[in-house]
XYZ file of C-alpha atoms in Angstrom:
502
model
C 109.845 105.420 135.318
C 106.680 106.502 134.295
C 106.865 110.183 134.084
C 105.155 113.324 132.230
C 105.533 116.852 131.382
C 103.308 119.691 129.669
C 104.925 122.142 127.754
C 102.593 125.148 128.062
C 103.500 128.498 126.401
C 102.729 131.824 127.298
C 101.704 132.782 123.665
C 101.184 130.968 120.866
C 104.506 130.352 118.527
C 106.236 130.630 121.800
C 108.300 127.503 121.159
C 106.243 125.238 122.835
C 106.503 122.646 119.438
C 110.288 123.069 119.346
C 110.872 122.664 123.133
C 108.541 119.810 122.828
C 110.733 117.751 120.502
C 113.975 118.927 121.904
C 112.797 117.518 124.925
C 111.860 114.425 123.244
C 115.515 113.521 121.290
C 116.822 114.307 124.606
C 115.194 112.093 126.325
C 115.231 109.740 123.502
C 119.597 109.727 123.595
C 119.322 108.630 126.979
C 118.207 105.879 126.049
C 114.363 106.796 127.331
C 111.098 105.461 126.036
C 109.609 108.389 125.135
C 106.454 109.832 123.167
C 104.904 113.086 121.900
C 101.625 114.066 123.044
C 98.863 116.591 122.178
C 95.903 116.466 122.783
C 94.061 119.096 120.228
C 95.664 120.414 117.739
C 94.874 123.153 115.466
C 96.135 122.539 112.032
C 96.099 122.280 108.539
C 99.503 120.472 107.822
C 98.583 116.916 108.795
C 100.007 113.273 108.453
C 98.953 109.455 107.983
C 99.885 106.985 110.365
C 100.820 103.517 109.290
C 97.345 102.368 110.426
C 96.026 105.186 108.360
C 94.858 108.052 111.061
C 94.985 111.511 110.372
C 97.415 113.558 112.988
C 99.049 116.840 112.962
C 102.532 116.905 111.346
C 104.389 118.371 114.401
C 103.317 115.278 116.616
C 104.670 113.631 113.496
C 108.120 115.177 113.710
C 107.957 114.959 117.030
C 107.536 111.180 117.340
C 110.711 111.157 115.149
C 112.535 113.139 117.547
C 111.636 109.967 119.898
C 112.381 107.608 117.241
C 109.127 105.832 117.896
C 106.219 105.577 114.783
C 103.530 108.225 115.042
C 100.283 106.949 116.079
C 96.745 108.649 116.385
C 97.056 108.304 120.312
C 99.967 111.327 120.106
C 97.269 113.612 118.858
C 93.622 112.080 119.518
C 92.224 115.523 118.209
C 92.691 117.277 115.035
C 90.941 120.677 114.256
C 91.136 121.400 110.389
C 90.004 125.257 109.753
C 87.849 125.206 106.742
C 86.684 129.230 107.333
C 87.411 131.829 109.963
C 84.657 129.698 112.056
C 84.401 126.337 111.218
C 86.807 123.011 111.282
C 86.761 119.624 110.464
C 87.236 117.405 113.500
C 89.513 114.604 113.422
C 89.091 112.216 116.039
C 91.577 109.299 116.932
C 92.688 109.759 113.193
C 89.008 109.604 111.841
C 86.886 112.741 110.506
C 83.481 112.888 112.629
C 82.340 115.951 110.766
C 82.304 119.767 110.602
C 81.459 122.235 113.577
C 81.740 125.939 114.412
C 83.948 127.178 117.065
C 81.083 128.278 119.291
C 79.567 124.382 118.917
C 82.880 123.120 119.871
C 83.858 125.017 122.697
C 79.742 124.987 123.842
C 80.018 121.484 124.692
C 81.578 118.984 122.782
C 85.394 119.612 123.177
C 84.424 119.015 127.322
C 82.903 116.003 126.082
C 86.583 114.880 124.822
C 88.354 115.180 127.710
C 87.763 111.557 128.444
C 88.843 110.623 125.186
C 92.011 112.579 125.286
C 92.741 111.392 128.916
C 92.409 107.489 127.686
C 94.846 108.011 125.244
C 97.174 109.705 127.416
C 96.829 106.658 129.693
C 97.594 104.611 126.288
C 100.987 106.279 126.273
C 101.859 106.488 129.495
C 101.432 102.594 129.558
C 103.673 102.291 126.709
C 106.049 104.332 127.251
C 108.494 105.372 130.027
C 107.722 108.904 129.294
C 105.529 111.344 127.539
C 106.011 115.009 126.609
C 103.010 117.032 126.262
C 102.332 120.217 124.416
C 99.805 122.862 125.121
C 98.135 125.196 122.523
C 98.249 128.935 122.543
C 98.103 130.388 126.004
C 97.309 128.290 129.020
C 95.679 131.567 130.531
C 93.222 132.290 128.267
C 90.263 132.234 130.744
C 87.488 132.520 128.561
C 88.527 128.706 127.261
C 89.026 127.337 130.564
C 85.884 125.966 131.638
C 85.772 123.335 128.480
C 89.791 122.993 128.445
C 91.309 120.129 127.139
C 94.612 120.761 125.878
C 96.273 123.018 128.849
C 95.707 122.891 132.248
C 92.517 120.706 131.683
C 95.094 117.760 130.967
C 97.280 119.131 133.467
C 94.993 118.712 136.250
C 93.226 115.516 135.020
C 96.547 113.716 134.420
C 98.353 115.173 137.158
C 101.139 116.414 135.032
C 104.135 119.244 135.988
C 103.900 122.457 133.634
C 106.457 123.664 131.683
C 106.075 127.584 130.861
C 107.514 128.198 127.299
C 108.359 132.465 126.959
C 110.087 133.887 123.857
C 111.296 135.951 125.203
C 112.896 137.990 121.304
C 109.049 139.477 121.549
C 109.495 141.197 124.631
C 107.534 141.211 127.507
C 108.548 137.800 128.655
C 108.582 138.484 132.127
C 105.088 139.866 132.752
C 103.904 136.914 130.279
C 105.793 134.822 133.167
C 103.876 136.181 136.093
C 100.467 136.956 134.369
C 100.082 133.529 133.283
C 100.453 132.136 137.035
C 98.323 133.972 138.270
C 95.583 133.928 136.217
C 95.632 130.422 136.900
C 92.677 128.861 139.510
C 94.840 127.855 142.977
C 94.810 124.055 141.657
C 96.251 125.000 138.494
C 98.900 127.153 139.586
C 99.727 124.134 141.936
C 101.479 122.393 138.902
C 102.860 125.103 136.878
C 106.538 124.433 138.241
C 108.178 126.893 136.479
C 109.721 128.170 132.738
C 111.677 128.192 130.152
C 112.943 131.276 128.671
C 113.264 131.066 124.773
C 115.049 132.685 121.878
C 117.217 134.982 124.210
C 119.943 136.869 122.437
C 122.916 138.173 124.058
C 124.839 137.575 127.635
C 122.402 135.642 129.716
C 124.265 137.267 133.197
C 122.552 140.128 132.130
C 119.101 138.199 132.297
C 120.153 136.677 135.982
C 118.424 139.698 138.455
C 115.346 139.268 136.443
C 115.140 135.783 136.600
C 116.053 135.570 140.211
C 113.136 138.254 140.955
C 110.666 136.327 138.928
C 111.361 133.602 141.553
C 111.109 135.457 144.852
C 107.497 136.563 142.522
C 106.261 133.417 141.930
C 108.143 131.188 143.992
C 109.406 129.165 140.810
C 112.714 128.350 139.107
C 113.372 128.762 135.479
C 115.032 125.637 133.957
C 116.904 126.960 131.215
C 117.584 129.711 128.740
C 117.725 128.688 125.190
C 119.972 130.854 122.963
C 118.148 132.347 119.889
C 118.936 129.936 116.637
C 117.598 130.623 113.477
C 115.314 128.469 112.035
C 114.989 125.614 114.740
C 111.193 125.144 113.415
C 109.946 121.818 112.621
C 107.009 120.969 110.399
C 104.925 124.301 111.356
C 101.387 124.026 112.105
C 100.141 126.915 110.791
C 102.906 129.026 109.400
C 104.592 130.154 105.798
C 107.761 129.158 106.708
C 109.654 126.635 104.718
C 111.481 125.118 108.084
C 114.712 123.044 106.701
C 115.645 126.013 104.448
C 116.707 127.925 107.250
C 117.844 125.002 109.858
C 120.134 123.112 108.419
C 121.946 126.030 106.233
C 121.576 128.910 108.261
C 124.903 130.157 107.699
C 126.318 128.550 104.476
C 123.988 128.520 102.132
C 125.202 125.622 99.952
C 126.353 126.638 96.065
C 123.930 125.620 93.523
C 126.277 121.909 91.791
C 125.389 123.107 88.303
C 125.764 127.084 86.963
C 121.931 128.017 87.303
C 119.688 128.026 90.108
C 115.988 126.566 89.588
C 113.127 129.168 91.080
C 110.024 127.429 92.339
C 106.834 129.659 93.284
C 104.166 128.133 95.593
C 100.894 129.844 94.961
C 99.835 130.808 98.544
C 96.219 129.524 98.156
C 93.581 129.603 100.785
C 93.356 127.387 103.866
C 96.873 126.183 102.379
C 97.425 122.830 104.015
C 100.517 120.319 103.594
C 102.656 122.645 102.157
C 105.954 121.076 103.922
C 105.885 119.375 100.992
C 108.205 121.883 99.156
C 110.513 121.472 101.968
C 112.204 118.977 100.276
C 112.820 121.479 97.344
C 114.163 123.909 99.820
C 116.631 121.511 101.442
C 118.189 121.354 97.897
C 121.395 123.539 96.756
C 120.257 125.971 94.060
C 116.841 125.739 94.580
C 114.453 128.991 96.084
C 111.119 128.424 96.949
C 109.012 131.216 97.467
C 105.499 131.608 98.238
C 103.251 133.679 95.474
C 99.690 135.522 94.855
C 100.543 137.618 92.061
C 100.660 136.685 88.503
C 103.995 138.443 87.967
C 105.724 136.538 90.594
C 104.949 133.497 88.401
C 106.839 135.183 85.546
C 110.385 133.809 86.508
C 109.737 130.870 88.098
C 111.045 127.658 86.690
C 108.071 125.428 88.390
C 104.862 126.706 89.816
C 103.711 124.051 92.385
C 99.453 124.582 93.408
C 99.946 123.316 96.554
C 97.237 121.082 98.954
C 93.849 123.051 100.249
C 91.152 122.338 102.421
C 88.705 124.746 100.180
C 89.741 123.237 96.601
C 86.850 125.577 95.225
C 87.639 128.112 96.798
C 91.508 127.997 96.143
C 90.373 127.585 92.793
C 87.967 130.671 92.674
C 90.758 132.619 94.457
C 93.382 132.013 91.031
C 90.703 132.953 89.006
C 90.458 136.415 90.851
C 93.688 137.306 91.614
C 94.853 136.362 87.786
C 96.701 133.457 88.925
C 94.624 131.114 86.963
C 95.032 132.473 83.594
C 98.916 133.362 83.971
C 98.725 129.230 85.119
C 97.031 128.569 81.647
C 99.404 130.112 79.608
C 102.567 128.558 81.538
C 101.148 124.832 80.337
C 100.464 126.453 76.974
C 104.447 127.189 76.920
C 104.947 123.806 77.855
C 106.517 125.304 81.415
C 106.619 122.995 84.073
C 103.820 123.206 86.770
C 103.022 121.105 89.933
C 99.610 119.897 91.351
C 99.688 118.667 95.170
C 95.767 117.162 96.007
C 94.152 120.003 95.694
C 96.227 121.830 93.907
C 96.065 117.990 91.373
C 92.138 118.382 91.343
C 91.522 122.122 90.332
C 94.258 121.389 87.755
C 90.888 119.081 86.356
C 88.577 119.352 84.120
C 85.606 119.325 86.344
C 84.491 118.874 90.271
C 82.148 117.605 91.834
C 81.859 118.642 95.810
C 79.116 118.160 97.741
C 81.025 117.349 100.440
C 83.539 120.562 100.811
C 82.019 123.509 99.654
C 78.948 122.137 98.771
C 79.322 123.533 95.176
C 78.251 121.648 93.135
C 79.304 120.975 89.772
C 82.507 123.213 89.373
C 84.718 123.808 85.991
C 88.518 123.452 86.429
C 91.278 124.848 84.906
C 91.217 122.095 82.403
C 94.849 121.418 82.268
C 95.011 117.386 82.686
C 92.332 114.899 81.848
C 90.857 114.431 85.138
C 87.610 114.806 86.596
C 87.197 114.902 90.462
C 84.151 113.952 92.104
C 84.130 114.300 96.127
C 83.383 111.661 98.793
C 82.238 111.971 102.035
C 84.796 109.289 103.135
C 88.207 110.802 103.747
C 90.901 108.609 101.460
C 94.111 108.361 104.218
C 96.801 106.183 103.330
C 100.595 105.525 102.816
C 100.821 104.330 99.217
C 104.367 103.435 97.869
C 105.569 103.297 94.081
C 107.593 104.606 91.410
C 107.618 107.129 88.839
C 110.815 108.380 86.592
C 112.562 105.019 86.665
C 112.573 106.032 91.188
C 110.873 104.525 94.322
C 108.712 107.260 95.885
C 106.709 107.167 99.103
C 104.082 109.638 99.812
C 101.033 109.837 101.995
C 97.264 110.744 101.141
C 94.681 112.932 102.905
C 91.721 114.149 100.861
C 88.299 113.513 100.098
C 88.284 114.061 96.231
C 88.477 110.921 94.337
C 89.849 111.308 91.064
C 89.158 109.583 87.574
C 91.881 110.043 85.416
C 91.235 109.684 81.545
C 94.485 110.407 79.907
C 98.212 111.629 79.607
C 100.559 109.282 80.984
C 100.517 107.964 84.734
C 102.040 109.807 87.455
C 102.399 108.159 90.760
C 97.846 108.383 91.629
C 97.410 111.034 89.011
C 98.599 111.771 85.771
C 100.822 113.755 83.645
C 100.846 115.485 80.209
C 103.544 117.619 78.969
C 105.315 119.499 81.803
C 102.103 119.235 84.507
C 102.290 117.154 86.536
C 99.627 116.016 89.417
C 99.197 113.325 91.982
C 97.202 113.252 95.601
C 100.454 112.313 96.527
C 101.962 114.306 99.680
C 105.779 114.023 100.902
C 106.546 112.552 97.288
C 109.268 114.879 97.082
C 110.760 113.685 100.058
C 112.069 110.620 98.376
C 115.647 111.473 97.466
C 115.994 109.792 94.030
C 112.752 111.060 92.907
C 113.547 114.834 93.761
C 116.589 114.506 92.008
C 115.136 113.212 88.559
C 111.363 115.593 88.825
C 114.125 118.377 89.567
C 116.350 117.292 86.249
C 113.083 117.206 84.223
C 112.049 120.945 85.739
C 115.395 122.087 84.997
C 115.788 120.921 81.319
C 111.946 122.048 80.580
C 112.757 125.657 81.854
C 116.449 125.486 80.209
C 118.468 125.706 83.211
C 122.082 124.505 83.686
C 120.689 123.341 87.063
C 121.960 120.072 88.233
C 120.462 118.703 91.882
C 123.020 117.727 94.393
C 123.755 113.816 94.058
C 124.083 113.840 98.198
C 121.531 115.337 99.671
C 119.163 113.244 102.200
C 115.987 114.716 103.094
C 115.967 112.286 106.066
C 119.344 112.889 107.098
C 118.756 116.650 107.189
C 115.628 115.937 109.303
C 117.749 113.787 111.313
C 120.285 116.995 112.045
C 117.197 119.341 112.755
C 116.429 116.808 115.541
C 119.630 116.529 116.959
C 120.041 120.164 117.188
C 116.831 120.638 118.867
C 118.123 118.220 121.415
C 121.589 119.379 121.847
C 119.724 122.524 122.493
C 117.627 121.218 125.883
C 121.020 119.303 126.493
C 123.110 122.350 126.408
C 121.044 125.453 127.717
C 118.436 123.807 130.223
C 118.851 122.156 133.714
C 118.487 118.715 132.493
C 118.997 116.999 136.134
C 116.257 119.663 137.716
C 114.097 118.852 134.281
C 114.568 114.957 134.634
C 113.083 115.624 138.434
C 110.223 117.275 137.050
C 109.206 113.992 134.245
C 109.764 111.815 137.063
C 108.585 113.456 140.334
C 105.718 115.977 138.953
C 105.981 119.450 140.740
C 107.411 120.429 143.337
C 105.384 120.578 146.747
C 103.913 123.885 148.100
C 104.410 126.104 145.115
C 102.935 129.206 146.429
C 99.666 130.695 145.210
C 100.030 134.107 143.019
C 96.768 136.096 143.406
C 94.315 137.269 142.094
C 93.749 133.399 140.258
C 91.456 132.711 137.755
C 88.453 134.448 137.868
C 85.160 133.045 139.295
């Protein structure tokens, strides 16, 4: 078997990441060689390969769903918005520089679609299977001509096209029909059919329509998939803290001690990594909330300064808003507060970016002994080691390098008192170190809150997975879908006018 799929969408946040990895554990309980693939990605919430390339966290998760390590091949291109107009661009897990949207779509993402193709071929070599995913729409017309993550790949790999509609917006069966056919005749060639998501209620009732969206478009729909509450993984570009809501959507488990601990994540600009408080989240007793008020900081037990791509600019942003000061007098109580990268440096004494915001020289908040000074080399790496008397793995992504020159050591970075920083992400995913930062939090803020001895990060990623598969398994025609990997589409799919304009 060598077989392929796209998962297009007929919006974005359709489902086309969750469908994606169901597809994927699916596949992968068969006993199926399988792998994730996309081939741009828009994102800020990003992840290190073991050979130290930069990909998007939900090719990431979704490589887990198929049990196979990520590589940069699942995602050879990486957009990282650093403005409303402007992104880094990651290529095969490298940063080749910054360019505006018009740049990008003027010429050089056409110029990818080899690059993107080759590593398609990669997988497909490898693997007995690979499951695509599109981004946004794959009827937005005015992207066509330079294309490379839609029907672009579609065509140039020959793959069958899954349409993803969720359908809880409304509207899903116009979406249905108006993508097809504003699709060029060779592109509507493979779109096979769809996939109706987040339907609520008695699907007989949803029957005549999808049996008239056939004699439409002359195309089946493989499944309907129920409406689940939080069946996100790691988002892309979202606030939502996914495992909260997955794996205790209706029991919400009782805090082990008699207090619950209240963590606020200051929403900073361009906001990147922060699935690193899932981890928090997943525990009992814990609520995580995401901030941009200086009251909201007034309860909280720990105040975690997430990751940024604009470090001065998230810092300029507290300063405004209040945040910083209200920050200030928290470490001056000897409250417990929590720097992630970014959220590490501005905690500094001073940066120095020439490289990000072109700055300058730039005054932190002064809060640990560090001073940052940015390269133009990205740092990307999976460092392992130990802090309160625990093993902790994390990853790295950033291009401030900093000097520490004090307080005691904390994992890369440093603390003193109750803050705490480190370049560190996914730290917090390491079960035995949660549980003691969490007992330290707890006893600095004088809570009677005691972290669960049995949670498993990894085993509640594991379930997240599994229900995502038992998902495709139980509300999609897996025998018609299998077809599709194996066999591409179907033969003489009828053309919907008017097609894609000339």
């Amino acid at each position: 078997m060598n077989g392929g799929l796209l998962v297009a969408g007929t919006t974005s946040d359709a489902g086309k990441s969750v469908v994606t990895a169901g597809i994927c554990r699916w596949l992968a309980r068969q006993g199926v060689k399988v792998a994730p693939f996309k081939a741009q990605n828009m994102s800020l919430n990003s992840f290190v390969t073991r050979e130290g390339a930069e990909i998007g966290r939900a090719q990431a998760m979704q490589a887990q769903a198929c049990r196979v390590e990520p590589t940069a091949h699942m995602n050879p291109v990486l957009l990282k918005p650093g403005g409303e107009r402007s992104s880094q661009v990651v290529l095969l897990g490298r940063p080749v520089g910054e360019m505006s949207a018009r740049g990008y779509h003027g010429g050089r993402q056409a110029r990818l679609l080899g690059t993107v193709l080759d590593s398609l071929a990669e997988l497909r070599a490898t693997y007995d299977a690979v499951i695509c995913e599109g981004a946004g729409s794959p009827a937005e017309i005015n992207l066509r001509r330079t294309d490379i993550v839609n029907m672009g790949i579609a065509r140039g790999a020959g793959l069958p096209v899954l349409v993803v509609g969720d359908i809880d917006r409304g509207g899903v069966f116009a979406s249905f029909f108006g993508t097809v056919a504003l699709l060029a005749p060779e592109d509507q060639a493979l779109v096979a059919g769809f996939l109706v998501n987040k339907f609520r209620g008695d699907v007989s009732l949803l029957e005549p329509g999808l049996e008239m969206l056939h004699g439409l478009t002359g195309r089946r729909t493989y499944g309907v998939l129920p409406f689940r509450h939080g069946l996100g993984i790691d988002e892309e570009d979202g606030l939502r803290v996914s495992l909260r809501g997955t794996v205790r959507e209706s029991v919400v488990a009782p805090p082990v001690g008699e207090d619950v601990l209240r963590v606020a994540v200051c929403a900073v600009p361009l906001m990147s990594n922060f699935t690193d408080v899932d981890a928090l989240a997943a525990e009992p007793g814990v609520v995580v909330r995401f901030v941009d008020r200086p009251e909201e900081l007034s309860d909280a037990d720990l105040v975690v300064v997430p990751g940024t791509r604009g470090t001065v600019r998230a810092l300029e942003w507290l300063r405004e808003r209040g945040l910083a000061d209200t920050i200030v007098r928290r470490v001056a109580e000897e409250r417990p507060v929590l720097g992630i990268c970014g959220g590490f440096q501005l905690l500094g004494e001073h940066i120095e970016d020439e490289v990000e915001s072109r700055a300058g020289r730039v005054d932190g908040l002064g809060l640990l002994p560090v001073r940052v000074r940015f390269a133009r080399e990205k740092t990307l790496t999976r460092p392992v080691g130990e802090a309160l008397g625990e093993r902790v793995e994390g990853y790295e992504i950033h291009h401030g390098v900093a000097e520490v020159a004090g307080g005691d050591p904390f994992l890369d970075g440093c603390r003193v008192g109750q803050t705490w920083g480190t370049h560190w992400h996914g730290s917090l995913e390491s079960d035995g170190f949660r549980r003691a930062f969490l007992r330290e939090v707890a006893a600095a803020a004088g809570r009677r809150f005691v972290p669960a001895p049995d949670t498993s990060f990894a085993a509640l990623r594991e379930e997240q997975l599994d229900r995502l598969g038992d998902l495709i398994e139980h509300h999609a025609d897996t025998d018609a879908l299998w077809r599709l990997i194996e066999s591409g589409a179907p033969q003489g799919l009828p053309f919907i006018p008017p097609g894609a304009p000339a």
